CSV table of C-alpha atoms and ligand atoms in Angstrom, one decimal:
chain,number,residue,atom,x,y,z
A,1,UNK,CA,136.0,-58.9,-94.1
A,2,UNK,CA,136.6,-62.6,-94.3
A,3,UNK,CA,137.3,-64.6,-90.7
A,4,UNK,CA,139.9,-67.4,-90.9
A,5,UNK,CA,139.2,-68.9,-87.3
A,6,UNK,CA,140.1,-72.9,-87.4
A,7,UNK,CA,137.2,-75.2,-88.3
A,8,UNK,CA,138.2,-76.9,-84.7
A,9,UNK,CA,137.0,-73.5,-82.5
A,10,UNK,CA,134.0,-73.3,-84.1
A,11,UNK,CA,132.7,-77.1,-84.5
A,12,UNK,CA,132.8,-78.6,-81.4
A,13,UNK,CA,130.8,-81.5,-81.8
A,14,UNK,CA,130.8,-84.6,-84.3
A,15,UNK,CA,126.8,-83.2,-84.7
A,16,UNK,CA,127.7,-79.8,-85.2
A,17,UNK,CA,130.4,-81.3,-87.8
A,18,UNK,CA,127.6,-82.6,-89.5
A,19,UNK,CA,125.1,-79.9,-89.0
A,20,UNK,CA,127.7,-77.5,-90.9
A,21,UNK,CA,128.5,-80.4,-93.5
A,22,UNK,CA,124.4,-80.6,-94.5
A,23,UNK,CA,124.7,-76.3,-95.1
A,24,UNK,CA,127.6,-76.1,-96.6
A,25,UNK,CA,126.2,-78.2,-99.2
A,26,UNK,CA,123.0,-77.0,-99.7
A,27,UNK,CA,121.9,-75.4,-102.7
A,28,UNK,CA,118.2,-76.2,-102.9
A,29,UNK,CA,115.6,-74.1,-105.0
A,30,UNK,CA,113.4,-73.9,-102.5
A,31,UNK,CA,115.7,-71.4,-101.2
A,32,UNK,CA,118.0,-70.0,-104.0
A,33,UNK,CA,114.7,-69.7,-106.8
A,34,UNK,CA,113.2,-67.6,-104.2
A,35,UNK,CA,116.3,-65.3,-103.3
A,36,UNK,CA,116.9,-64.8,-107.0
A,37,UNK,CA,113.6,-62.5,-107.1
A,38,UNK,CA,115.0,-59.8,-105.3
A,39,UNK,CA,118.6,-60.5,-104.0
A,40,UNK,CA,117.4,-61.3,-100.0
A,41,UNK,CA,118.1,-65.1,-99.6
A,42,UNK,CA,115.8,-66.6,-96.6
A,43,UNK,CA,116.4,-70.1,-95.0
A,44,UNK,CA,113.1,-69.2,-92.8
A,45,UNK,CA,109.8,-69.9,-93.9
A,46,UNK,CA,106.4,-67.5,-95.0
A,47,UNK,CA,103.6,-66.4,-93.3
A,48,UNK,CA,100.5,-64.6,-94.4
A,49,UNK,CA,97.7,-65.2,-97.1
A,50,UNK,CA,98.6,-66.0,-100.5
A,51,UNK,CA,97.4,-64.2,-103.2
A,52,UNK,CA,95.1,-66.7,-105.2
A,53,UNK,CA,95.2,-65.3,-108.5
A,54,UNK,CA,99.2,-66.6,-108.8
A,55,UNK,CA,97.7,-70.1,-109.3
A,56,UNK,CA,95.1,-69.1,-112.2
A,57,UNK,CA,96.3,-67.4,-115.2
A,58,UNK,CA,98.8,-68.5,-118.0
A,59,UNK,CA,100.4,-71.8,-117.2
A,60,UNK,CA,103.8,-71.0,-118.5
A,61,UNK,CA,104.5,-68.4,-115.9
A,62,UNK,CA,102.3,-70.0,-113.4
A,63,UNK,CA,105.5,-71.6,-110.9
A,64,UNK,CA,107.2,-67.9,-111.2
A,65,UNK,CA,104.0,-66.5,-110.0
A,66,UNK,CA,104.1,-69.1,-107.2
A,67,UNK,CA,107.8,-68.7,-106.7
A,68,UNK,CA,107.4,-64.8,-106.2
A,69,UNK,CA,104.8,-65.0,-103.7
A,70,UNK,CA,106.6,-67.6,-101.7
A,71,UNK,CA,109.3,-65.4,-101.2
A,72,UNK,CA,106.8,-62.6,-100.5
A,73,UNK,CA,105.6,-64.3,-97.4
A,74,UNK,CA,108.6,-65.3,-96.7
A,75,UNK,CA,110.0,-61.9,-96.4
A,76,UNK,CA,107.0,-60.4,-94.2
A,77,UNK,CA,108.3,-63.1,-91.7
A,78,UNK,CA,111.6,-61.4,-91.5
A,79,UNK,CA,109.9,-58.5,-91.4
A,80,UNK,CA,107.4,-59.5,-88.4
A,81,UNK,CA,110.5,-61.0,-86.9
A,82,UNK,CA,112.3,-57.3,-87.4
A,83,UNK,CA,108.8,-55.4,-86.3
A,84,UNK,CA,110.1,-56.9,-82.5
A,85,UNK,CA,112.7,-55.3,-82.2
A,86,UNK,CA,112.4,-51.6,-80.7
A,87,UNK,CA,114.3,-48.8,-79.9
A,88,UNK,CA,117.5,-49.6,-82.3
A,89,UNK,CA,119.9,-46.5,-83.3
A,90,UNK,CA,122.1,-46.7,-85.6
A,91,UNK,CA,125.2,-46.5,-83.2
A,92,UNK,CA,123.6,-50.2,-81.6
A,93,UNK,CA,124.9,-53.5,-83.2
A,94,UNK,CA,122.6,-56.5,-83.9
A,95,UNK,CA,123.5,-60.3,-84.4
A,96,UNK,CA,121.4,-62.7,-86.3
A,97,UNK,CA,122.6,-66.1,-84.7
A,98,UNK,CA,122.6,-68.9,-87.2
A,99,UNK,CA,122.7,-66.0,-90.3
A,100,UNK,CA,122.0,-68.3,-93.1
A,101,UNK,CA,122.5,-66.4,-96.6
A,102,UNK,CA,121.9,-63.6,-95.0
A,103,UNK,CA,118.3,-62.2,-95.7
A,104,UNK,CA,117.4,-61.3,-92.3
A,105,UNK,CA,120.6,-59.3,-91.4
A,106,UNK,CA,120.1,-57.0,-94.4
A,107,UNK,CA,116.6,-56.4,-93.8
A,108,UNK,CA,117.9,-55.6,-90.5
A,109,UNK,CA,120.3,-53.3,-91.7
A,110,UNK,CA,118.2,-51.3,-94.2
A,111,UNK,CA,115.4,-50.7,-91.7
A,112,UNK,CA,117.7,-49.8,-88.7
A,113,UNK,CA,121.1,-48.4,-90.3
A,114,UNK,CA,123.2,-50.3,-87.8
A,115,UNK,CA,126.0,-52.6,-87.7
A,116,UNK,CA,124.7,-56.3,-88.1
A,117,UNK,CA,126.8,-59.3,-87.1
A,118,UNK,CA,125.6,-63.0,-88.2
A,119,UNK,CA,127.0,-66.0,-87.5
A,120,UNK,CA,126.8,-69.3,-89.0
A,121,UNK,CA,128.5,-72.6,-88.7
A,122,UNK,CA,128.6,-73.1,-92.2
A,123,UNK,CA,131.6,-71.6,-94.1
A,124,UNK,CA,129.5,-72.0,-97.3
A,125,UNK,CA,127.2,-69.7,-96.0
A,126,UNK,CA,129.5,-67.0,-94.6
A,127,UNK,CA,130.9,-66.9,-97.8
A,128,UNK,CA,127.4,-66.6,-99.4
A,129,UNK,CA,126.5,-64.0,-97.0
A,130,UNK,CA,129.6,-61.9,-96.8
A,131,UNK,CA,129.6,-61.8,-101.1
A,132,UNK,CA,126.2,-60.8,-101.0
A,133,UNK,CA,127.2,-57.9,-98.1
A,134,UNK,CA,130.0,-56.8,-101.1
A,135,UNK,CA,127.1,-56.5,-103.8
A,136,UNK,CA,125.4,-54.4,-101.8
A,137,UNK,CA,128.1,-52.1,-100.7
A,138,UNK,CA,127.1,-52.7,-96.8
A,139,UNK,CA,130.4,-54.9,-96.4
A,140,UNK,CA,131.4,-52.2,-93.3
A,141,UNK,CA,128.2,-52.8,-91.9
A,142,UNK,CA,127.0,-55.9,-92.7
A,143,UNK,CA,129.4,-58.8,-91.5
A,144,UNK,CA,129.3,-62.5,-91.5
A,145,UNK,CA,131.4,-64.5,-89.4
A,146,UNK,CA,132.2,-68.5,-88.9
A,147,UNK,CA,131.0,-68.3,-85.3
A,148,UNK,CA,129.6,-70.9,-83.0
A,149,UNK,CA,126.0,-69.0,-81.5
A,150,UNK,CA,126.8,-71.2,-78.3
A,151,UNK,CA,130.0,-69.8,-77.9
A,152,UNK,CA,130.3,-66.7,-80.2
A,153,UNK,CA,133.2,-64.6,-79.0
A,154,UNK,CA,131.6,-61.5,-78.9
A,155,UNK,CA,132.0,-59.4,-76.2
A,156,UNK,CA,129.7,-58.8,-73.2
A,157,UNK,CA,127.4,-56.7,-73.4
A,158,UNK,CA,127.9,-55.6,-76.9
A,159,UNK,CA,124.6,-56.4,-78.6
A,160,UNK,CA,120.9,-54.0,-78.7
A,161,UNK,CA,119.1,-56.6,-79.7
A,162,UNK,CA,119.9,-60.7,-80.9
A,163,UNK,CA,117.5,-62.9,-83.1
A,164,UNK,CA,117.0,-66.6,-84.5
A,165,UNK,CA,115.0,-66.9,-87.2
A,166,UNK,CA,114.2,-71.2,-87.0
A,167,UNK,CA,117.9,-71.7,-86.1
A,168,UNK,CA,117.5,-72.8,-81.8
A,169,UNK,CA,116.4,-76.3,-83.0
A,170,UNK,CA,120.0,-76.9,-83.8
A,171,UNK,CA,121.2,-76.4,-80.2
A,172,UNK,CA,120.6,-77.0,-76.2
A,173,UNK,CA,118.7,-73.7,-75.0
A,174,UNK,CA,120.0,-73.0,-71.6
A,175,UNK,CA,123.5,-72.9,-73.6
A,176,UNK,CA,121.9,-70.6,-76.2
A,177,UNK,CA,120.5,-68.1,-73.6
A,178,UNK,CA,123.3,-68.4,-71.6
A,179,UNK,CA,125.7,-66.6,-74.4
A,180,UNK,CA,123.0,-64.2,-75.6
A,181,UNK,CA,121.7,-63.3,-71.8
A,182,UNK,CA,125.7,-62.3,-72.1
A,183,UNK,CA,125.5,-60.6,-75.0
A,184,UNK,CA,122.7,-58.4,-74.8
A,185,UNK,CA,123.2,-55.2,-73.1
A,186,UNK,CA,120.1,-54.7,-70.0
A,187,UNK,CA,117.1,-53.7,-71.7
A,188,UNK,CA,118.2,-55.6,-74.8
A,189,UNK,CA,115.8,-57.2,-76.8
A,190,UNK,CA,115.7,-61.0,-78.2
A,191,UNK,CA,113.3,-62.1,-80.9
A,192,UNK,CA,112.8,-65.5,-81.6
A,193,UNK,CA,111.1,-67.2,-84.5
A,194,UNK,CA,110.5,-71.1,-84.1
A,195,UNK,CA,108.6,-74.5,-84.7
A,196,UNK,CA,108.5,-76.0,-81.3
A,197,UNK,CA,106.0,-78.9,-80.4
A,198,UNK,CA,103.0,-78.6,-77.7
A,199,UNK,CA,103.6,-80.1,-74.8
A,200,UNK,CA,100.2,-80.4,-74.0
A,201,UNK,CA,99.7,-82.6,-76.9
A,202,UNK,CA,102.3,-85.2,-75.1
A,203,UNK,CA,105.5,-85.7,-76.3
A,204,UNK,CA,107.3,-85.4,-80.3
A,205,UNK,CA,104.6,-86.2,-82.8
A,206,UNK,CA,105.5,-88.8,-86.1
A,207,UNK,CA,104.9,-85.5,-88.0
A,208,UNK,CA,107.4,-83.7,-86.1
A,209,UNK,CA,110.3,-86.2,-85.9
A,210,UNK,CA,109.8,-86.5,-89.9
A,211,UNK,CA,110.9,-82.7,-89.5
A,212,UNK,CA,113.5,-83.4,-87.1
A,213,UNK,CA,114.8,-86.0,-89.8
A,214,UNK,CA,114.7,-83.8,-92.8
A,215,UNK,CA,116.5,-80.7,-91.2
A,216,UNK,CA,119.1,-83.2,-89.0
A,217,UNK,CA,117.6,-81.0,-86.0
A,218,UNK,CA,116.0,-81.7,-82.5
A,219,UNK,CA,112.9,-79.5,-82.2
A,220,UNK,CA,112.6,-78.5,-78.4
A,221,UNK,CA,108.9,-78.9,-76.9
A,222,UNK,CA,107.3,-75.2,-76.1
A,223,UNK,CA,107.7,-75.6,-72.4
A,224,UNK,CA,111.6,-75.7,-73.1
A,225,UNK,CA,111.8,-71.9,-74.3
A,226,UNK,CA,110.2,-70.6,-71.3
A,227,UNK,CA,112.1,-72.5,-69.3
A,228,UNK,CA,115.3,-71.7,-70.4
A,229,UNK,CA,114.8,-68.0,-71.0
A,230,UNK,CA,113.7,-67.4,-67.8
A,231,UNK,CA,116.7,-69.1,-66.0
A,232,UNK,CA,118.6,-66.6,-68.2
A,233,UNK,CA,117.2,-63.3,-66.9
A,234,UNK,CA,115.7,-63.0,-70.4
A,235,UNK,CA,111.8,-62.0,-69.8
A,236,UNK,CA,109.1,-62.3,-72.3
A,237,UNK,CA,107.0,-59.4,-73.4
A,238,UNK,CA,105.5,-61.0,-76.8
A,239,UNK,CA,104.5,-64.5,-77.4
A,240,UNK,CA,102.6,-64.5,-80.7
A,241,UNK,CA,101.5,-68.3,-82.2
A,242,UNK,CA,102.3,-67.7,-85.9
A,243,UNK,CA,100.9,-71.3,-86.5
A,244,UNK,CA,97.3,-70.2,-88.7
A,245,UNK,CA,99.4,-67.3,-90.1
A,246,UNK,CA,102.0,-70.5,-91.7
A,247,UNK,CA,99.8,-72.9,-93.2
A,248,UNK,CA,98.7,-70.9,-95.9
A,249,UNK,CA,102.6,-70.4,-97.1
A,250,UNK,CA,102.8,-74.7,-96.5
A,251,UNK,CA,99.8,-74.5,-99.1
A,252,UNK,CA,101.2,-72.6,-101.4
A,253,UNK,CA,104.9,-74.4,-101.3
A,254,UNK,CA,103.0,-77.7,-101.6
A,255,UNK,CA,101.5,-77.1,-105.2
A,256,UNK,CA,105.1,-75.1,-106.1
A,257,UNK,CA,107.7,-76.9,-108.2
A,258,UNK,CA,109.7,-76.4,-105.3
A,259,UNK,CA,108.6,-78.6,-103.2
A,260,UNK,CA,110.6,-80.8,-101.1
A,261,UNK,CA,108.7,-83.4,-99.6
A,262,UNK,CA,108.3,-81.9,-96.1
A,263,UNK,CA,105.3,-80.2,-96.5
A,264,UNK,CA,102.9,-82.8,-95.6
A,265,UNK,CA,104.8,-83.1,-92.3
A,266,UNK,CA,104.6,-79.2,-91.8
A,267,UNK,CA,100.6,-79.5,-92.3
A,268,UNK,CA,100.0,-82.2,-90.7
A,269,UNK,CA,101.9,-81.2,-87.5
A,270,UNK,CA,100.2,-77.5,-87.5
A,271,UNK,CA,96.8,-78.8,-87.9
A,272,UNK,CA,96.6,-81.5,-86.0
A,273,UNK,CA,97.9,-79.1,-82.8
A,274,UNK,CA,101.1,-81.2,-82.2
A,275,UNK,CA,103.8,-78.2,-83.5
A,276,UNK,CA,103.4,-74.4,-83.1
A,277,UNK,CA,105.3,-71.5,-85.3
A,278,UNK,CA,106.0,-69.0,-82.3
A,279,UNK,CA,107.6,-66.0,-82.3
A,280,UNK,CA,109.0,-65.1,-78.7
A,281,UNK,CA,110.1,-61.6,-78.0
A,282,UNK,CA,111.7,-61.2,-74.6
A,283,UNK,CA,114.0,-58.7,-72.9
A,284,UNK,CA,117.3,-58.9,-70.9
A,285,UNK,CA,116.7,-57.6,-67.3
B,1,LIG,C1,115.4,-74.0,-92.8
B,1,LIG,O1,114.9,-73.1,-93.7
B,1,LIG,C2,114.8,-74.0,-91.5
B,1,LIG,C3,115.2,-74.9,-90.6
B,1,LIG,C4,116.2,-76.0,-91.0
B,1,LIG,C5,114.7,-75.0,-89.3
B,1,LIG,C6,113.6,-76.0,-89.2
B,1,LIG,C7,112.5,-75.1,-88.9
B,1,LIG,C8,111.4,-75.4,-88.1
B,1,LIG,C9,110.4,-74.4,-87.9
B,1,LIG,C10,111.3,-76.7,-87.5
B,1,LIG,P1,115.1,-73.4,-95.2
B,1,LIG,O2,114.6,-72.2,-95.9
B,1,LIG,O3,116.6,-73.7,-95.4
B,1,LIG,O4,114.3,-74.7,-95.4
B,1,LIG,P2,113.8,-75.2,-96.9
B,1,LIG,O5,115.0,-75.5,-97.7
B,1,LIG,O6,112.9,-76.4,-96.6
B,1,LIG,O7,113.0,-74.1,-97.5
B,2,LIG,MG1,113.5,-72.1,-97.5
């Protein structure tokens, strides 16, 4: 199913016009290379050690080696996103706010048999997504729409469970939690994977605003989460700092062919303590 909504109810904002014009023109390696391995296309990023045998051996099929293991980390993010989420049937319905090409929600789908909803501002992507939904022949389950997360449509109530995998950068929290804390059904679950910046460090680092540049995003500060999830009646059961668990993936990436200049910022910013990769799971009482 394709959704024809007007590009004028979804993008509301000259930013989110250019947030959705950055996506719907990119077609990086970084991100397609990886996907190609096995068909799940991420726009999140690894975590785990790396094997260190993929950068000895032949040097010919050295970057392949790298290229599969970046994906491989990448994927048991998703799947430590997924690991969050508890008690799904498959009569319950899921949506991955800010979908990407779609990696997540089929992961979501395979390991829960539900419906999965994503949306994404980028038509490029829906398109993308809903093509790779066809491939798989989980088009009836699997759906991606041209939705706004801040203002998705849905109706109340009708969600088990909600994540963002490193999408809540691009948006004002309290509005985010506002729409899921209406989505989610009571007991429903929200997972949350992010790069937020410490507070207690003081303020956005020169490393972080070089990551704020790159992405055209606004990381929030930690504090900010907390904040606004509370004042949504979402309560947090799990906060887990991915931040050691990330640098070896930045590591990795860094010698890769497919680097794209931003992983000195990433390191930088994780070990000098000024950014954190958290995930956040919390539940709608
Ligand atoms: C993109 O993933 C992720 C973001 C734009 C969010 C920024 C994330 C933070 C933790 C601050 P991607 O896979 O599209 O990025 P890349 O192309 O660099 O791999
Ligand atoms: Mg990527």
């Amino acid at each position: 199913m394709t959704t024809t909504t007007p590009t004028a109810n979804v993008l509301h904002t000259a930013y989110q016009k250019s947030v959705a014009s950055y996506w719907n023109n990119e077609k990086d390696p970084v991100n397609l290379r990886l996907g190609d391995v096995d068909g799940l296309y991420h726009h999140h990023y690894g975590i785990g050690d790396y094997d260190p045998s993929v950068l000895e051996g032949p040097e010919d099929t050295r970057d392949d080696r790298i290229i599969t293991e970046m994906h491989r980390l990448e994927t048991a993010q998703a799947k430590a996103l997924l690991d969050h989420l508890v008690d799904i049937s498959p009569g319950d319905r899921l949506l991955d706010a800010g979908s990407g090409r779609g990696g997540t929600s089929f992961m979501a789908h395979q390991r829960f048999g539900c419906q999965v909803d994503g949306v994404t501002i980028s038509e490029y992507q829906v398109g993308f997504a809903n093509n790779q939904a066809e491939q798989r022949g989980v088009a009836d389950q699997v759906t991606f729409h041209f939705a706004n997360m801040l203002d998705t449509g849905f109706e109340a109530g009708s969600c088990r469970g909600i994540w963002t995998n490193e999408t809540t950068m691009y948006v004002d929290l309290f509005q985010l939690f506002d729409e899921f804390s209406r989505l989610l059904e009571f007991g429903g679950r929200y997972v949350c994977i992010t790069g937020c910046y410490n507070d207690v460090t003081g303020g956005r680092s020169k490393a972080v605003s070089r990551i704020d540049e790159h992405y055209l995003c606004n990381i929030h500060p930690r504090s900010d989460y907390f904040k606004a999830l509370t004042a949504h009646n979402l309560v947090p059961i799990n906060v887990i700092d991915l931040t050691a668990h990330t640098i070896p993936y930045w590591e990795l990436r860094a010698r890769s062919s497919v680097a794209t200049g931003i992983e000195d910022p990433f390191l930088t910013a994780y070990r000098e303590g000024s950014f954190h990769y958290l995930l956040i799971a919390a539940d709608r009482v």
